[in-house]
Amino acid sequence: MGNLLIQYYSQTGRTQQMAELVAEGAARVDGIDLRLKTVGDSTFDDLFWMDGIALGAPTHLGSIPWELKKFWDEAVSTVWGKIDGKFGCAFSLAGGLGGGPELTCLGLLTILMNYGIMAFGVTDYVAPLRTLHYGAALPGAPRTQDEKDICIRLGQRLAEFVSYYVDGVESNHPNKVTYKRFV
Amino acid sequence: MGNLLIQYYSQTGRTQQMAELVAEGAARVDGIDLRLKTVGDSTFDDLFWMDGIALGAPTHLGSIPWELKKFWDEAVSTVWGKIDGKFGCAFSLAGGLGGGPELTCLGLLTILMNYGIMAFGVTDYVAPLRTLHYGAALPGAPRTQDEKDICIRLGQRLAEFVSYYVDGVESNHPNKVTYKRFV
Amino acid sequence: MGNLLIQYYSQTGRTQQMAELVAEGAARVDGIDLRLKTVGDSTFDDLFWMDGIALGAPTHLGSIPWELKKFWDEAVSTVWGKIDGKFGCAFSLAGGLGGGPELTCLGLLTILMNYGIMAFGVTDYVAPLRTLHYGAALPGAPRTQDEKDICIRLGQRLAEFVSYYVDGVESNHPNKVTYKRFV
Amino acid sequence: MGNLLIQYYSQTGRTQQMAELVAEGAARVDGIDLRLKTVGDSTFDDLFWMDGIALGAPTHLGSIPWELKKFWDEAVSTVWGKIDGKFGCAFSLAGGLGGGPELTCLGLLTILMNYGIMAFGVTDYVAPLRTLHYGAALPGAPRTQDEKDICIRLGQRLAEFVSYYVDGVESNHPNKVTYKRFV
């Protein structure tokens, strides 16, 4: 069983909505064990346990809120250097279009890379003009079905990668799983 | 007179639309001399001439298209080190929401900073949930009035900064020019 | 008088060393009023007071330590939208070469840009192969004279920009102040 | 056999030196088939062939030289969407300390992520104060043994990841391969 951690920080419940949709997507893949946790409920043990992680937070000033960064800064002495080679992706929402969610996703991926984690975005378009190339980066809470699908697809892709690379499930090979593209 | 250069690369005409809207915004400020140019028509002399620049390109792979980068790479031997302290901002559109226009804006701002140019985004919201914190970063061509206003505001702000800092027009001081905010 | 704030977070005293060198550089420019403060001692009033800011922190996980981010996240409700158009730059050190100080500088500049501040790097080389294009980004504490000069030059350039743009001191125009370059 | 592509652009031969060291590191891992190519000699077929890629270029203006970007921009119509889930890392050198090689590495990783490739840095320190958290990011040509080791380690790590994840060689599991750390 591949182990997936969806860890997030949410102030207003909107990032939590995203996290739950990511979880919904991950649950579509067989053989995945899932933990959905706020950063407050999460422990360093979750980081050792997981094979893949989706890390999410609202965009504060075009980057990561201090509340989430605190967890990862403090995890260094216990965890850093011991979780290399796992898989990770990011999700974020902002206060509006152009408010920085892509930059926050890149910031989250940078942290994951610092920990030696393989960071990825997703090439898929879930609808015309709706993609997640650097993670799920939304202008606000996921409202439309398209925006929800962006989050769902992120979780599903993470689960597929873990399923293939960790559990060796051939049918989940990235080249074998194909989605309708709408580029 | 403050000199403003709006330089852009456009393949399909969509970035050109953005550039024209940026020019429309800049023209709202008195005493601005404006050049609106494709990167192909632009010369190194434009870079010496301008006091402020808005630099725009479509998002290709989450970053700057090679056609625009070529101009700036080749300008180094003639221009670099001689235009420090001017003012600059960025605009970009992508193939869809989440496609990377914020990352491209940051990439464009990074080039400007390398040249010693003061890089800025704009705090204003032009409508609820519509901002330009790192430049005008649109998911596609500017279609709605909100999206057009994002481009217009970028040009206007650049012109105001240049008007105040270069020409000393007190009424355009950043703290004196106020817009309705919709945060 | 131009007002300069050098705000930093330091755990081990090494970033403080950088901050003091930045202050030394700023003090080389006449007519600058200087505040050198840890983020803990700094108040929101400092942000209203300053015309220019040098913002510094160690690199934690390739980005900003939570302790510094907390200050800026919490400043939003009081300060954001009211300090647009000021000038800012960044400094950071890491745990080693390749450890992320440039990424942290870019992260700090991103925060400043979110606040509407003009963000800049410095084109100067202070010695052969020693520059500060995105701020002072050192692999560790400033040890050699070259590394100290990088910090000093950052403060000096910030002070010159403020002197010219805020106080109108013509001799500090970016194009009039020239340094030996060693590209 | 895992297939590794080391693709680079070099103007002066210095990035080529880095590329050759990355290849030297990759060759330390058994069962790896290696292609070391300039971007000019490289074909789109190389991208289909490879399981892992190390992508390298000098830093031009804090980002990717247009000559390398051109290849990847032009590869989109043939390759994009068909190489998801492969593994990739980056290397770059600049004109000096603080000149932007980390930013270029992040830019290269961003391109790889756009293509759906798993992007990673390396937690290892190859010597005290010498690391490669976002790829091999050097202030200039690799001169000292430490700097050479940074490049070598990058290639070795890439080869180990490919060996483990693609070929299933258990002894190359990221947690089983341990190096002396010097944090």
XYZ file of C-alpha atoms in Angstrom:
732
model
C 0.000 0.000 0.000
C 1.315 3.429 -0.915
C 1.029 5.986 1.846
C -0.210 9.483 1.008
C -0.151 12.497 3.263
C -2.221 15.546 2.430
C -1.013 18.227 4.796
C -2.447 21.718 4.792
C -2.891 24.937 6.673
C -6.304 26.591 6.465
C -7.503 29.754 8.156
C -10.921 30.177 6.652
C -11.759 26.664 5.501
C -11.079 27.349 1.842
C -7.718 25.554 1.727
C -9.372 22.743 3.647
C -11.894 22.462 0.795
C -8.982 22.114 -1.619
C -7.339 19.499 0.612
C -10.527 17.446 0.751
C -10.799 17.504 -3.022
C -7.170 16.401 -3.328
C -8.053 13.544 -0.981
C -11.078 12.689 -3.113
C -8.802 12.397 -6.133
C -6.271 10.245 -4.305
C -9.034 7.909 -3.163
C -9.819 7.117 -6.786
C -6.628 5.084 -6.989
C -6.694 1.590 -5.531
C -4.300 0.566 -2.822
C -3.590 3.968 -1.330
C -3.552 4.605 2.404
C -4.445 8.228 3.057
C -3.889 10.734 5.857
C -5.592 14.125 5.546
C -4.240 16.441 8.229
C -3.929 20.076 9.147
C -0.389 21.146 9.852
C -1.436 21.504 13.483
C -2.520 17.873 13.722
C 0.400 16.571 11.708
C 3.451 15.028 13.327
C 6.987 14.425 12.115
C 6.079 10.760 12.037
C 3.654 11.511 9.194
C 6.656 12.601 7.129
C 8.487 9.323 7.717
C 5.316 7.350 7.066
C 4.324 8.884 3.744
C 5.544 7.850 0.317
C 3.995 10.916 -1.268
C 2.770 14.261 -0.027
C 0.450 17.008 -1.252
C 1.282 20.169 0.662
C -1.175 23.047 0.697
C -1.617 26.521 2.096
C -3.257 29.828 1.277
C -1.092 32.453 -0.378
C 0.078 35.080 2.068
C 2.165 37.797 0.418
C 2.924 35.606 -2.553
C 4.396 32.925 -0.386
C 3.938 30.403 2.385
C 2.111 31.426 5.587
C 4.412 31.408 8.601
C 2.184 28.874 10.366
C 3.027 26.191 7.790
C 6.664 27.202 7.440
C 7.094 26.836 11.198
C 6.253 23.139 11.027
C 8.783 22.474 8.284
C 11.498 24.639 9.836
C 11.105 22.788 13.106
C 11.033 19.383 11.408
C 14.575 19.860 10.115
C 16.453 18.502 13.111
C 14.324 15.344 13.245
C 13.360 14.614 9.667
C 15.668 16.357 7.219
C 18.005 14.033 5.358
C 15.840 10.996 6.085
C 12.962 11.283 3.613
C 14.858 11.777 0.360
C 13.383 10.431 -2.824
C 9.718 10.537 -1.837
C 7.180 12.295 -4.092
C 5.492 15.636 -3.542
C 3.226 18.277 -5.028
C 1.569 21.501 -3.906
C -1.712 23.403 -3.808
C -2.584 26.981 -2.934
C -5.275 29.609 -3.316
C -4.977 33.374 -3.221
C -7.155 36.389 -2.583
C -7.724 36.829 -6.289
C -6.506 36.231 -9.816
C -2.877 37.332 -9.992
C -2.548 37.128 -6.219
C 0.326 34.687 -6.186
C -0.879 31.080 -5.859
C 1.596 29.848 -8.479
C 4.423 31.522 -6.577
C 3.270 29.865 -3.355
C 3.109 26.490 -5.075
C 6.672 27.003 -6.301
C 7.666 28.000 -2.758
C 6.111 24.835 -1.350
C 7.835 22.724 -3.998
C 11.133 24.412 -3.105
C 10.759 23.283 0.506
C 9.973 19.759 -0.624
C 13.028 19.771 -2.909
C 15.172 20.968 -0.019
C 14.103 17.815 1.804
C 15.203 15.768 -1.212
C 11.639 15.074 -2.310
C 10.802 14.668 -6.017
C 8.597 17.650 -6.830
C 6.154 17.634 -9.677
C 3.368 19.494 -11.398
C 0.797 17.975 -13.704
C 0.608 18.465 -17.450
C -3.097 17.560 -17.718
C -5.774 20.066 -18.543
C -8.935 19.124 -16.679
C -11.006 21.372 -18.950
C -10.180 23.869 -21.661
C -7.898 26.531 -20.140
C -7.740 24.809 -16.740
C -4.478 23.167 -15.720
C -2.215 22.444 -12.751
C 1.277 22.637 -14.187
C 2.851 23.669 -10.852
C 0.195 22.218 -8.597
C -3.357 23.370 -8.003
C -3.123 27.173 -8.015
C -6.520 28.805 -7.679
C -7.495 32.483 -7.511
C -9.775 31.711 -4.548
C -11.792 28.862 -3.061
C -12.638 26.067 -5.525
C -16.087 27.103 -6.739
C -16.653 25.793 -10.247
C -16.473 22.115 -11.158
C -13.362 22.919 -13.208
C -11.605 24.301 -10.165
C -12.657 21.311 -8.104
C -11.397 19.008 -10.841
C -7.986 20.695 -10.685
C -7.676 19.682 -7.030
C -9.086 16.212 -7.620
C -6.687 15.575 -10.488
C -3.723 16.625 -8.368
C -4.540 14.040 -5.733
C -5.222 11.398 -8.328
C -1.926 11.986 -10.112
C 0.039 11.897 -6.880
C -1.649 8.619 -5.997
C -0.926 7.188 -9.440
C 2.755 8.129 -9.249
C 3.065 6.554 -5.813
C 1.117 3.517 -6.938
C 3.444 3.013 -9.873
C 6.811 3.947 -8.410
C 6.365 2.675 -4.867
C 3.986 -0.231 -5.303
C 4.904 -1.158 -8.851
C 1.359 -1.132 -10.198
C 2.121 -1.184 -13.912
C -1.292 0.097 -15.011
C -0.564 3.363 -13.244
C 2.590 4.066 -15.249
C 2.493 7.790 -16.159
C 2.474 6.965 -19.850
C -0.292 4.407 -19.536
C -2.714 6.597 -17.638
C -4.137 8.959 -20.205
C -6.644 11.695 -19.806
C -8.440 13.708 -22.386
C -6.373 16.815 -22.938
C -7.888 20.161 -23.885
C -4.830 22.250 -24.644
C 8.523 64.161 -19.911
C 8.872 60.624 -18.568
C 9.701 58.045 -21.211
C 7.867 54.727 -21.144
C 8.700 51.668 -23.186
C 6.188 48.863 -23.527
C 8.109 46.020 -25.085
C 6.499 42.690 -25.860
C 6.692 39.479 -27.815
C 3.456 38.186 -29.285
C 2.900 35.105 -31.432
C -0.846 35.065 -31.754
C -1.782 38.675 -31.062
C -2.995 38.027 -27.533
C 0.051 39.478 -25.782
C -0.191 42.389 -28.198
C -3.717 42.997 -26.880
C -2.301 43.111 -23.366
C 0.453 45.484 -24.470
C -2.061 47.849 -26.069
C -4.099 47.915 -22.887
C -0.972 48.659 -20.851
C -0.325 51.529 -23.257
C -3.902 52.741 -22.817
C -3.338 52.899 -19.069
C -0.035 54.714 -19.395
C -1.661 57.287 -21.674
C -3.998 58.258 -18.847
C -1.101 59.959 -17.080
C -0.116 63.407 -18.310
C 3.374 64.108 -19.518
C 4.351 60.617 -20.576
C 6.104 59.871 -23.852
C 5.274 56.360 -24.943
C 6.853 53.728 -27.209
C 4.875 50.547 -27.825
C 7.108 48.027 -29.588
C 7.452 44.361 -30.332
C 10.770 42.915 -29.285
C 11.568 42.578 -32.981
C 11.101 46.291 -33.640
C 12.809 47.341 -30.441
C 16.411 48.527 -30.352
C 18.966 48.795 -27.595
C 18.510 52.545 -27.861
C 14.958 52.112 -26.536
C 16.461 50.774 -23.323
C 18.678 53.829 -22.890
C 15.802 56.138 -23.774
C 13.191 54.800 -21.378
C 12.720 55.788 -17.746
C 10.308 52.945 -17.179
C 9.491 49.686 -18.946
C 6.614 47.228 -19.041
C 7.930 43.956 -20.413
C 5.520 41.338 -21.690
C 5.456 37.884 -23.207
C 3.302 34.793 -23.364
C 4.140 32.002 -20.944
C 6.070 29.207 -22.614
C 6.820 26.335 -20.229
C 6.274 28.524 -17.200
C 8.864 30.987 -18.327
C 10.046 33.468 -20.908
C 9.885 32.545 -24.617
C 13.327 32.256 -26.178
C 12.492 34.961 -28.710
C 12.270 37.601 -25.975
C 15.169 36.240 -23.962
C 17.376 36.461 -27.033
C 16.943 40.229 -27.206
C 17.888 40.710 -23.561
C 20.785 38.237 -23.685
C 22.195 40.036 -26.702
C 21.661 43.474 -25.157
C 24.079 42.669 -22.336
C 27.290 43.755 -24.028
C 25.821 47.104 -25.102
C 23.332 48.031 -22.406
C 24.002 46.129 -19.188
C 25.374 48.248 -16.380
C 24.156 51.459 -17.984
C 20.435 51.532 -17.197
C 20.477 50.939 -13.442
C 17.792 52.522 -11.323
C 15.064 52.745 -13.944
C 11.596 51.310 -13.215
C 10.056 48.143 -14.578
C 7.092 45.796 -14.433
C 5.856 42.731 -16.296
C 2.865 41.151 -18.005
C 2.157 37.661 -19.283
C -0.634 35.326 -20.295
C -0.709 31.546 -20.334
C -2.584 28.747 -22.007
C -4.908 28.466 -19.040
C -5.478 29.031 -15.343
C -2.514 27.571 -13.473
C -0.394 27.646 -16.615
C 2.382 29.775 -15.213
C 1.836 33.489 -16.001
C 2.878 34.531 -12.486
C 6.078 32.534 -12.841
C 6.780 34.213 -16.176
C 6.155 37.640 -14.665
C 8.622 36.803 -11.904
C 11.077 35.622 -14.562
C 10.715 38.881 -16.464
C 11.167 40.874 -13.245
C 14.301 38.837 -12.500
C 15.808 39.908 -15.824
C 14.942 43.524 -15.115
C 16.515 43.261 -11.653
C 19.648 41.778 -13.199
C 19.909 44.962 -15.229
C 19.624 46.979 -12.011
C 16.057 48.058 -12.727
C 13.610 48.640 -9.868
C 10.996 45.923 -10.272
C 7.494 46.247 -8.942
C 4.059 44.721 -8.805
C 0.863 46.555 -7.979
C -1.153 46.177 -4.784
C -4.401 47.462 -6.298
C -7.396 45.256 -6.914
C -9.169 46.462 -10.052
C -12.287 44.488 -9.108
C -13.121 41.979 -6.405
C -10.666 39.073 -6.704
C -8.726 40.692 -9.557
C -5.223 41.972 -8.858
C -1.766 42.390 -10.360
C 0.592 41.889 -7.438
C 3.443 40.622 -9.640
C 2.350 42.266 -12.849
C -0.571 41.466 -15.095
C -0.760 37.656 -15.078
C -3.729 36.361 -17.032
C -4.867 32.790 -17.744
C -5.370 33.710 -21.421
C -6.115 36.708 -23.610
C -7.757 39.631 -21.796
C -11.456 38.996 -22.402
C -13.494 40.438 -19.567
C -13.400 44.098 -18.596
C -11.757 43.055 -15.310
C -8.912 41.404 -17.173
C -8.540 44.438 -19.409
C -8.514 46.689 -16.343
C -5.631 44.655 -14.898
C -3.505 45.537 -17.929
C -4.661 49.151 -17.995
C -3.886 49.611 -14.317
C -0.387 48.215 -14.788
C 0.418 50.812 -17.424
C -1.153 53.578 -15.398
C 0.813 52.691 -12.278
C 4.077 52.503 -14.175
C 3.358 55.913 -15.663
C 2.492 57.353 -12.258
C 5.696 56.045 -10.693
C 7.766 57.479 -13.514
C 5.839 60.741 -13.378
C 6.518 61.075 -9.682
C 10.060 59.752 -9.373
C 11.509 60.971 -12.670
C 9.505 64.130 -13.346
C 8.697 65.060 -9.769
C 4.951 65.412 -10.288
C 3.839 65.477 -6.652
C 0.218 64.571 -7.361
C 1.370 61.200 -8.651
C 3.090 60.228 -5.401
C 2.186 56.561 -4.746
C 0.501 57.481 -1.484
C -1.497 60.302 -3.009
C -2.919 58.340 -5.897
C -5.653 56.209 -4.408
C -7.937 53.722 -6.025
C -10.934 51.960 -4.669
C -9.722 48.667 -3.298
C -11.809 45.512 -3.265
C -9.719 43.163 -1.172
C 16.764 63.156 5.071
C 16.096 59.736 3.537
C 15.019 57.109 6.056
C 16.544 53.644 5.831
C 15.416 50.579 7.713
C 17.648 47.539 7.915
C 15.456 44.806 9.340
C 16.747 41.310 9.943
C 16.242 38.048 11.736
C 19.339 36.375 13.155
C 19.586 33.160 15.137
C 23.320 32.747 15.444
C 24.595 36.283 14.934
C 25.748 35.692 11.374
C 22.850 37.500 9.700
C 23.363 40.263 12.246
C 26.940 40.590 10.955
C 25.548 41.011 7.455
C 23.024 43.590 8.680
C 25.740 45.610 10.385
C 27.791 45.632 7.201
C 24.754 46.769 5.222
C 24.381 49.574 7.758
C 28.060 50.456 7.371
C 27.510 50.837 3.634
C 24.403 52.945 4.066
C 26.252 55.245 6.451
C 28.695 56.121 3.671
C 25.985 58.171 2.008
C 25.325 61.654 3.410
C 21.910 62.618 4.650
C 20.591 59.174 5.544
C 18.775 58.454 8.783
C 19.258 54.832 9.694
C 17.446 52.257 11.832
C 19.105 48.869 12.297
C 16.639 46.497 13.924
C 15.938 42.843 14.501
C 12.494 41.778 13.393
C 11.682 41.316 17.076
C 12.497 44.938 17.889
C 10.901 46.305 14.764
C 7.437 47.836 14.749
C 4.925 48.480 12.000
C 5.729 52.158 12.458
C 9.228 51.441 11.098
C 7.596 50.429 7.823
C 5.678 53.701 7.548
C 8.772 55.675 8.545
C 11.234 54.213 6.076
C 11.811 55.334 2.494
C 13.949 52.289 1.786
C 14.440 48.898 3.383
C 17.084 46.174 3.359
C 15.446 42.978 4.563
C 17.602 40.082 5.710
C 17.337 36.572 7.067
C 19.176 33.277 7.064
C 18.090 30.704 4.509
C 15.907 28.019 6.042
C 14.885 25.360 3.532
C 15.638 27.623 0.609
C 13.293 30.271 1.872
C 12.346 32.728 4.577
C 12.409 31.610 8.225
C 8.940 31.587 9.777
C 10.033 34.058 12.439
C 10.518 36.795 9.832
C 7.512 35.823 7.753
C 5.316 36.107 10.858
C 6.119 39.807 11.195
C 5.224 40.545 7.588
C 2.105 38.360 7.587
C 0.864 40.141 10.699
C 1.722 43.575 9.318
C -0.742 43.149 6.474
C -3.842 44.451 8.223
C -2.058 47.590 9.438
C 0.511 48.395 6.788
C -0.337 46.726 3.490
C -1.499 49.112 0.791
C 0.020 52.114 2.547
C 3.731 51.865 1.749
C 3.641 51.462 -2.026
C 6.465 52.891 -4.069
C 9.207 52.720 -1.446
C 12.515 50.995 -2.264
C 13.747 47.633 -1.058
C 16.469 45.019 -1.324
C 17.408 41.758 0.395
C 20.231 39.817 2.006
C 20.599 36.215 3.116
C 23.155 33.575 4.008
C 22.856 29.811 3.866
C 24.478 26.770 5.396
C 26.755 26.430 2.419
C 27.390 27.118 -1.247
C 24.306 26.056 -3.177
C 22.214 26.154 -0.020
C 19.633 28.612 -1.321
C 20.536 32.214 -0.360
C 19.608 33.504 -3.825
C 16.227 31.814 -3.557
C 15.678 33.382 -0.151
C 16.631 36.806 -1.493
C 14.109 36.345 -4.290
C 11.547 35.275 -1.679
C 12.209 38.395 0.376
C 11.957 40.571 -2.733
C 8.643 38.883 -3.567
C 7.231 39.928 -0.198
C 8.439 43.481 -0.731
C 6.867 43.537 -4.198
C 3.597 42.280 -2.728
C 3.635 45.384 -0.538
C 4.124 47.510 -3.659
C 7.769 48.206 -2.893
C 10.273 48.695 -5.732
C 12.613 45.720 -5.461
C 16.126 45.783 -6.791
C 19.406 43.939 -7.015
C 22.771 45.492 -7.742
C 24.731 45.087 -10.953
C 28.099 45.980 -9.389
C 30.859 43.467 -8.894
C 32.746 44.345 -5.695
C 35.658 42.137 -6.749
C 36.263 39.695 -9.572
C 33.531 37.030 -9.416
C 31.734 38.669 -6.475
C 28.395 40.307 -7.093
C 24.973 40.989 -5.570
C 22.595 40.855 -8.510
C 19.624 39.753 -6.366
C 20.860 41.120 -3.081
C 23.696 39.938 -0.876
C 23.509 36.139 -1.093
C 26.348 34.471 0.806
C 27.124 30.785 1.332
C 27.706 31.464 5.058
C 28.752 34.262 7.390
C 30.662 37.110 5.708
C 34.281 36.086 6.258
C 36.445 37.465 3.489
C 36.711 41.156 2.692
C 34.979 40.444 -0.611
C 31.981 38.998 1.165
C 31.891 41.929 3.548
C 32.084 44.310 0.600
C 29.040 42.640 -0.933
C 26.997 43.569 2.141
C 28.485 47.048 2.376
C 27.776 47.764 -1.267
C 24.145 46.686 -0.867
C 23.589 49.212 1.902
C 25.431 51.901 0.004
C 23.396 51.372 -3.158
C 20.118 51.401 -1.260
C 21.150 54.659 0.404
C 22.168 56.169 -2.927
C 18.859 55.243 -4.557
C 16.922 56.750 -1.657
C 19.149 59.817 -1.636
C 18.522 60.386 -5.308
C 14.871 59.424 -5.674
C 13.550 60.622 -2.325
C 15.821 63.526 -1.490
C 16.731 64.551 -5.011
C 20.492 64.512 -4.483
C 21.616 64.651 -8.112
C 25.131 63.370 -7.470
C 23.649 60.067 -6.349
C 21.852 59.443 -9.638
C 22.394 55.746 -10.471
C 24.181 56.647 -13.684
C 26.460 59.177 -12.017
C 27.668 56.927 -9.248
C 30.158 54.617 -10.862
C 32.192 51.852 -9.370
C 35.017 49.896 -10.808
C 33.477 46.823 -12.367
C 35.260 43.491 -12.567
C 32.930 41.438 -14.746
C 19.241 -0.449 -17.988
C 18.271 3.044 -16.885
C 18.798 5.691 -19.535
C 20.349 8.996 -18.526
C 20.584 12.106 -20.631
C 22.941 14.902 -19.654
C 21.985 17.786 -21.886
C 23.744 21.121 -21.714
C 24.494 24.379 -23.433
C 28.029 25.704 -23.154
C 29.518 28.823 -24.686
C 32.977 28.850 -23.167
C 33.467 25.219 -22.207
C 32.842 25.781 -18.521
C 29.331 24.310 -18.475
C 30.723 21.452 -20.535
C 33.195 20.793 -17.714
C 30.269 20.600 -15.310
C 28.390 18.270 -17.656
C 31.377 15.933 -17.908
C 31.638 15.782 -14.132
C 27.928 15.013 -13.871
C 28.535 12.197 -16.359
C 31.476 10.958 -14.282
C 29.170 10.733 -11.274
C 26.451 8.935 -13.199
C 28.979 6.398 -14.469
C 29.685 5.350 -10.888
C 26.313 3.624 -10.776
C 26.057 0.211 -12.417
C 23.570 -0.440 -15.155
C 23.203 3.078 -16.465
C 23.226 3.908 -20.163
C 24.462 7.447 -20.643
C 24.152 10.128 -23.316
C 26.166 13.330 -22.855
C 25.030 15.883 -25.399
C 25.056 19.567 -26.138
C 21.637 21.012 -26.769
C 22.720 21.455 -30.378
C 23.461 17.742 -30.811
C 20.439 16.626 -28.865
C 17.253 15.465 -30.553
C 13.678 15.139 -29.351
C 14.233 11.407 -29.465
C 16.712 11.790 -26.585
C 13.829 13.047 -24.459
C 11.698 9.995 -25.215
C 14.674 7.699 -24.646
C 15.788 8.958 -21.285
C 14.478 7.878 -17.890
C 16.303 10.704 -16.163
C 17.840 13.988 -17.249
C 20.403 16.430 -15.890
C 19.873 19.739 -17.652
C 22.592 22.374 -17.551
C 23.362 25.859 -18.773
C 25.301 28.946 -17.813
C 23.382 31.686 -16.019
C 22.475 34.517 -18.343
C 20.648 37.335 -16.557
C 19.687 35.081 -13.681
C 17.973 32.656 -15.985
C 18.204 30.246 -18.872
C 20.110 31.255 -22.030
C 17.834 31.602 -25.036
C 19.812 28.954 -26.908
C 18.713 26.256 -24.465
C 15.186 27.587 -24.052
C 14.731 27.450 -27.828
C 15.215 23.674 -27.850
C 12.632 23.113 -25.130
C 10.140 25.605 -26.560
C 10.368 23.893 -29.919
C 10.111 20.409 -28.381
C 6.631 21.163 -27.062
C 4.634 20.139 -30.112
C 6.455 16.806 -30.425
C 7.352 15.813 -26.885
C 5.205 17.638 -24.346
C 2.663 15.454 -22.577
C 4.527 12.275 -23.485
C 7.408 12.158 -21.009
C 5.566 12.660 -17.720
C 6.904 11.015 -14.612
C 10.572 10.833 -15.613
C 13.249 12.236 -13.286
C 15.236 15.430 -13.656
C 17.744 17.756 -12.053
C 19.709 20.860 -13.014
C 23.148 22.460 -13.045
C 24.351 25.971 -13.737
C 27.283 28.321 -13.236
C 27.335 32.093 -13.142
C 29.784 34.917 -13.635
C 30.388 35.096 -9.922
C 29.113 34.452 -6.426
C 25.593 35.873 -6.179
C 25.270 35.898 -9.944
C 22.161 33.758 -10.112
C 23.033 30.056 -10.621
C 20.440 28.941 -8.059
C 17.796 30.961 -9.866
C 18.792 29.371 -13.158
C 18.623 25.906 -11.615
C 15.128 26.697 -10.354
C 14.259 27.950 -13.834
C 15.508 24.735 -15.407
C 13.591 22.667 -12.857
C 10.467 24.701 -13.657
C 10.738 23.720 -17.313
C 11.183 20.083 -16.365
C 8.146 20.270 -14.077
C 6.122 21.812 -16.900
C 6.896 18.676 -18.880
C 5.601 16.595 -15.973
C 9.084 15.498 -14.911
C 9.866 14.849 -11.245
C 12.336 17.556 -10.270
C 14.759 17.179 -7.432
C 17.697 18.683 -5.619
C 20.124 16.816 -3.412
C 20.341 17.110 0.358
C 23.943 15.839 0.567
C 26.841 18.043 1.515
C 29.918 16.906 -0.406
C 32.183 18.822 1.959
C 31.598 21.261 4.791
C 29.560 24.188 3.412
C 29.231 22.650 -0.058
C 25.860 21.380 -1.156
C 23.541 21.002 -4.147
C 20.062 21.448 -2.689
C 18.614 22.785 -5.975
C 21.127 21.225 -8.304
C 24.783 22.063 -8.849
C 24.891 25.868 -8.654
C 28.429 27.186 -8.925
C 29.738 30.767 -8.913
C 31.953 29.934 -11.910
C 33.697 26.992 -13.539
C 34.276 24.006 -11.231
C 37.804 24.636 -9.961
C 38.229 23.115 -6.529
C 37.690 19.443 -5.798
C 34.665 20.430 -3.705
C 33.066 22.118 -6.660
C 33.832 19.148 -8.872
C 32.356 16.836 -6.257
C 29.124 18.840 -6.320
C 28.722 18.043 -10.020
C 29.788 14.436 -9.605
C 27.355 13.881 -6.776
C 24.493 15.304 -8.831
C 25.074 12.787 -11.592
C 25.497 9.970 -9.125
C 22.277 10.779 -7.306
C 20.324 11.034 -10.529
C 21.685 7.665 -11.580
C 20.827 6.130 -8.218
C 17.261 7.421 -8.350
C 16.805 6.056 -11.854
C 18.451 2.786 -10.891
C 16.081 2.374 -7.973
C 12.818 3.710 -9.368
C 13.143 2.569 -12.978
C 15.227 -0.577 -12.692
C 14.233 -1.608 -9.189
C 17.768 -1.978 -7.863
C 17.003 -2.112 -4.146
C 20.518 -1.208 -3.006
C 20.095 2.193 -4.608
C 17.025 3.103 -2.574
C 17.470 6.739 -1.470
C 17.405 5.748 2.178
C 19.925 2.945 1.717
C 22.548 4.992 -0.062
C 24.194 7.054 2.616
C 26.953 9.573 2.329
C 28.928 11.300 4.991
C 27.152 14.558 5.700
C 28.941 17.695 6.817
C 26.071 19.990 7.698
